[in-house]
């Protein structure tokens, strides 16, 4: 990959003097730079995407599916190089990066298959000599804005479905991790994607966001990131009444009832909490443990956490660095706030000696609802632990947040399962499992965790419009 190319517009790789430096969060060293788009190049990407849409939207589903199948094959073949890029620019352990490539590729393969299954419907008319039906058509130019924590999977989940639906795409990856997206762009071109169908823009997020959201040729915004930015995009898109999908922040409860298998619950919690050092939107953010097993569970959890290895993603490690100093400051702020309000550190609580962006896995007890650590997304390896006595108390505590993305609970009691499913205000639930992500998962949340769903059987729906036809005839 040509490391100083930062823009793909109409099938051409463009290079600017103005660049963005990319750093390895493990040691802070500069690893590359990418070109930063100017306003004219951003506008050009819209123009070319709109032009390409006129032909791409008219191609057959079979044609689009075959290109996506080639892209899937190329992505799997590039697993090693993609994994190394992901670890280099995000810091996550290499094994996690390899898993992300497989996860990301699964969206491409799934979208290729779903492209062939998009359908309209003939309705039974109440009148003679009249036919009623609807068809599905691609919405138009799509802007996909993706985060740094899954620099491939969040791209493929959005871009593959949009392309399969017949839309053209302008991809704006995170300025912290753009190299993975650029490698993906190279593979897309190699797979035979026509010029202008996929464009990749890097640069100033504020400038790019304003130009893309307010342009009437852009018909769809799909964004994964913070609730704060999601609200801003929604506001800016309102002037042109854009179709918008938002996958935003979370504050996931992880609940362990007294009848749960404690060993399984601990392993599930480790998986749900420490993936990418806790920097995922569906990370276990608050740990709720029933009073009857509280002390026993915490004792075993501490033993398990002490076995986690913190370190370089290219070496065998379980927990990598956080993405930035800003992330470190947020965690320290949450811990300081908790301690000032009566919280107690059981383990951890400070930066690791491994490097300036590493933070020790931390358990904080004696939590109350006034603390930031309870009400806000922590996005790091810190664990507020809350004791509860009853199912009803747990439901009230778990729902006491503006977020509603993911939740996890461990229990053997079948009668409890349905009660929890019905009453927890979350879009995705893991029961006796710390892993819920799959291409089959309709990914999304309730409340301020977003609007819409991605993936699953309806993966193309966010990128399609419904066109109804009422046809009267005489003969």
PDB file of C-alpha atoms in Angstrom, residues 40-157:
ATOM      1  CA  UNK A  40     -12.898  20.964  -3.736  1.00  0.00           C
ATOM      2  CA  UNK A  41     -11.890  17.322  -3.464  1.00  0.00           C
ATOM      3  CA  UNK A  42     -14.718  16.657  -1.018  1.00  0.00           C
ATOM      4  CA  UNK A  43     -17.193  18.256  -3.422  1.00  0.00           C
ATOM      5  CA  UNK A  44     -15.678  16.252  -6.297  1.00  0.00           C
ATOM      6  CA  UNK A  45     -16.227  13.017  -4.390  1.00  0.00           C
ATOM      7  CA  UNK A  46     -19.932  13.883  -4.159  1.00  0.00           C
ATOM      8  CA  UNK A  47     -20.127  14.804  -7.830  1.00  0.00           C
ATOM      9  CA  UNK A  48     -18.423  11.613  -9.002  1.00  0.00           C
ATOM     10  CA  UNK A  49     -20.397   9.410  -6.615  1.00  0.00           C
ATOM     11  CA  UNK A  50     -23.628  10.950  -7.926  1.00  0.00           C
ATOM     12  CA  UNK A  51     -22.534  10.418 -11.520  1.00  0.00           C
ATOM     13  CA  UNK A  52     -21.500   6.812 -10.862  1.00  0.00           C
ATOM     14  CA  UNK A  53     -24.836   6.145  -9.171  1.00  0.00           C
ATOM     15  CA  UNK A  54     -26.659   6.657 -12.465  1.00  0.00           C
ATOM     16  CA  UNK A  55     -25.051   3.530 -13.898  1.00  0.00           C
ATOM     17  CA  UNK A  56     -24.231   1.482 -10.764  1.00  0.00           C
ATOM     18  CA  UNK A  57     -27.846   1.602  -9.559  1.00  0.00           C
ATOM     19  CA  UNK A  58     -28.951   0.074 -12.860  1.00  0.00           C
ATOM     20  CA  UNK A  59     -26.566  -2.880 -12.755  1.00  0.00           C
ATOM     21  CA  UNK A  60     -28.010  -6.283 -11.978  1.00  0.00           C
ATOM     22  CA  UNK A  61     -27.964  -7.690  -8.474  1.00  0.00           C
ATOM     23  CA  UNK A  62     -25.953 -10.595  -9.886  1.00  0.00           C
ATOM     24  CA  UNK A  63     -23.264  -8.220 -11.173  1.00  0.00           C
ATOM     25  CA  UNK A  64     -22.950  -6.414  -7.839  1.00  0.00           C
ATOM     26  CA  UNK A  65     -22.944  -9.709  -5.977  1.00  0.00           C
ATOM     27  CA  UNK A  66     -20.082 -11.093  -8.078  1.00  0.00           C
ATOM     28  CA  UNK A  67     -17.909  -8.038  -7.413  1.00  0.00           C
ATOM     29  CA  UNK A  68     -18.568  -8.318  -3.689  1.00  0.00           C
ATOM     30  CA  UNK A  69     -17.665 -12.006  -3.784  1.00  0.00           C
ATOM     31  CA  UNK A  70     -14.329 -11.072  -5.367  1.00  0.00           C
ATOM     32  CA  UNK A  71     -13.826  -8.442  -2.685  1.00  0.00           C
ATOM     33  CA  UNK A  72     -14.569 -11.011   0.016  1.00  0.00           C
ATOM     34  CA  UNK A  73     -11.995 -13.388  -1.465  1.00  0.00           C
ATOM     35  CA  UNK A  74      -9.367 -10.652  -1.677  1.00  0.00           C
ATOM     36  CA  UNK A  75     -10.062  -9.590   1.907  1.00  0.00           C
ATOM     37  CA  UNK A  76      -9.563 -13.129   3.225  1.00  0.00           C
ATOM     38  CA  UNK A  77      -6.403 -13.505   1.154  1.00  0.00           C
ATOM     39  CA  UNK A  78      -5.128 -10.239   2.666  1.00  0.00           C
ATOM     40  CA  UNK A  79      -5.883 -11.291   6.235  1.00  0.00           C
ATOM     41  CA  UNK A  80      -2.275 -11.095   7.435  1.00  0.00           C
ATOM     42  CA  UNK A  81      -1.505  -7.682   5.957  1.00  0.00           C
ATOM     43  CA  UNK A  82      -4.851  -6.215   7.051  1.00  0.00           C
ATOM     44  CA  UNK A  83      -4.404  -7.578  10.571  1.00  0.00           C
ATOM     45  CA  UNK A  84      -0.977  -6.027  10.876  1.00  0.00           C
ATOM     46  CA  UNK A  85      -2.276  -2.643   9.726  1.00  0.00           C
ATOM     47  CA  UNK A  86      -5.171  -2.802  12.216  1.00  0.00           C
ATOM     48  CA  UNK A  87      -2.837  -3.588  15.116  1.00  0.00           C
ATOM     49  CA  UNK A  88      -0.312  -1.007  14.019  1.00  0.00           C
ATOM     50  CA  UNK A  89      -2.749   1.902  13.941  1.00  0.00           C
ATOM     51  CA  UNK A  90      -5.276   0.866  16.631  1.00  0.00           C
ATOM     52  CA  UNK A  91      -3.028  -0.968  19.105  1.00  0.00           C
ATOM     53  CA  UNK A  92      -5.335  -3.951  19.593  1.00  0.00           C
ATOM     54  CA  UNK A  93      -3.756  -7.427  19.999  1.00  0.00           C
ATOM     55  CA  UNK A  94      -2.950  -9.113  16.703  1.00  0.00           C
ATOM     56  CA  UNK A  95      -5.260 -12.056  17.405  1.00  0.00           C
ATOM     57  CA  UNK A  96      -8.137  -9.604  17.838  1.00  0.00           C
ATOM     58  CA  UNK A  97      -7.178  -7.941  14.555  1.00  0.00           C
ATOM     59  CA  UNK A  98      -7.228 -11.290  12.760  1.00  0.00           C
ATOM     60  CA  UNK A  99     -10.662 -11.973  14.220  1.00  0.00           C
ATOM     61  CA  UNK A 100     -11.795  -8.541  13.021  1.00  0.00           C
ATOM     62  CA  UNK A 101     -10.691  -9.296   9.451  1.00  0.00           C
ATOM     63  CA  UNK A 102     -12.757 -12.480   9.457  1.00  0.00           C
ATOM     64  CA  UNK A 103     -15.681 -10.639  11.063  1.00  0.00           C
ATOM     65  CA  UNK A 104     -15.378  -7.772   8.579  1.00  0.00           C
ATOM     66  CA  UNK A 105     -15.131 -10.132   5.616  1.00  0.00           C
ATOM     67  CA  UNK A 106     -18.295 -11.928   6.735  1.00  0.00           C
ATOM     68  CA  UNK A 107     -20.290  -8.734   6.087  1.00  0.00           C
ATOM     69  CA  UNK A 108     -18.979  -8.600   2.517  1.00  0.00           C
ATOM     70  CA  UNK A 109     -19.937 -12.204   1.840  1.00  0.00           C
ATOM     71  CA  UNK A 110     -23.353 -11.765   3.473  1.00  0.00           C
ATOM     72  CA  UNK A 111     -24.096  -8.585   1.515  1.00  0.00           C
ATOM     73  CA  UNK A 112     -23.141 -10.362  -1.719  1.00  0.00           C
ATOM     74  CA  UNK A 113     -25.733 -13.021  -0.928  1.00  0.00           C
ATOM     75  CA  UNK A 114     -28.414 -10.581   0.242  1.00  0.00           C
ATOM     76  CA  UNK A 115     -28.037  -8.552  -2.964  1.00  0.00           C
ATOM     77  CA  UNK A 116     -29.764 -11.449  -4.731  1.00  0.00           C
ATOM     78  CA  UNK A 117     -32.640 -11.524  -2.237  1.00  0.00           C
ATOM     79  CA  UNK A 118     -33.869  -7.933  -2.330  1.00  0.00           C
ATOM     80  CA  UNK A 119     -37.483  -7.955  -3.418  1.00  0.00           C
ATOM     81  CA  UNK A 120     -40.684  -5.986  -3.840  1.00  0.00           C
ATOM     82  CA  UNK A 121     -44.186  -7.322  -3.390  1.00  0.00           C
ATOM     83  CA  UNK A 122     -47.415  -7.687  -5.353  1.00  0.00           C
ATOM     84  CA  UNK A 123     -50.391  -6.719  -3.178  1.00  0.00           C
ATOM     85  CA  UNK A 124     -53.882  -8.198  -3.530  1.00  0.00           C
ATOM     86  CA  UNK A 125     -55.939  -5.323  -4.953  1.00  0.00           C
ATOM     87  CA  UNK A 126     -59.444  -4.697  -3.527  1.00  0.00           C
ATOM     88  CA  UNK A 127     -60.580  -3.521  -6.994  1.00  0.00           C
ATOM     89  CA  UNK A 128     -60.879  -5.211 -10.381  1.00  0.00           C
ATOM     90  CA  UNK A 129     -58.632  -3.917 -13.151  1.00  0.00           C
ATOM     91  CA  UNK A 130     -56.115  -2.563 -10.707  1.00  0.00           C
ATOM     92  CA  UNK A 131     -52.727  -3.893  -9.694  1.00  0.00           C
ATOM     93  CA  UNK A 132     -50.925  -2.698  -6.598  1.00  0.00           C
ATOM     94  CA  UNK A 133     -47.300  -3.429  -5.835  1.00  0.00           C
ATOM     95  CA  UNK A 134     -44.112  -1.908  -4.500  1.00  0.00           C
ATOM     96  CA  UNK A 135     -40.499  -2.143  -5.544  1.00  0.00           C
ATOM     97  CA  UNK A 136     -37.245  -1.337  -3.764  1.00  0.00           C
ATOM     98  CA  UNK A 137     -34.753   1.101  -5.231  1.00  0.00           C
ATOM     99  CA  UNK A 138     -31.329   2.246  -3.948  1.00  0.00           C
ATOM    100  CA  UNK A 139     -31.494   5.474  -1.988  1.00  0.00           C
ATOM    101  CA  UNK A 140     -28.592   7.198  -3.798  1.00  0.00           C
ATOM    102  CA  UNK A 141     -25.206   8.529  -2.683  1.00  0.00           C
ATOM    103  CA  UNK A 142     -24.332   7.218   0.782  1.00  0.00           C
ATOM    104  CA  UNK A 143     -21.864   8.797   3.198  1.00  0.00           C
ATOM    105  CA  UNK A 144     -20.388   6.228   5.603  1.00  0.00           C
ATOM    106  CA  UNK A 145     -18.548   7.654   8.616  1.00  0.00           C
ATOM    107  CA  UNK A 146     -16.711   4.969  10.573  1.00  0.00           C
ATOM    108  CA  UNK A 147     -14.859   4.821  13.932  1.00  0.00           C
ATOM    109  CA  UNK A 148     -11.303   3.922  14.866  1.00  0.00           C
ATOM    110  CA  UNK A 149     -12.003   0.945  17.147  1.00  0.00           C
ATOM    111  CA  UNK A 150     -13.021  -1.435  14.342  1.00  0.00           C
ATOM    112  CA  UNK A 151     -11.348   0.152  11.308  1.00  0.00           C
ATOM    113  CA  UNK A 152     -12.279  -2.700   8.956  1.00  0.00           C
ATOM    114  CA  UNK A 153     -15.480  -4.281  10.303  1.00  0.00           C
ATOM    115  CA  UNK A 154     -17.378  -1.007  10.660  1.00  0.00           C
ATOM    116  CA  UNK A 155     -16.388  -0.140   7.086  1.00  0.00           C
ATOM    117  CA  UNK A 156     -17.467  -3.458   5.589  1.00  0.00           C
ATOM    118  CA  UNK A 157     -20.739  -3.604   7.521  1.00  0.00           C
TER     119      UNK A 157
END
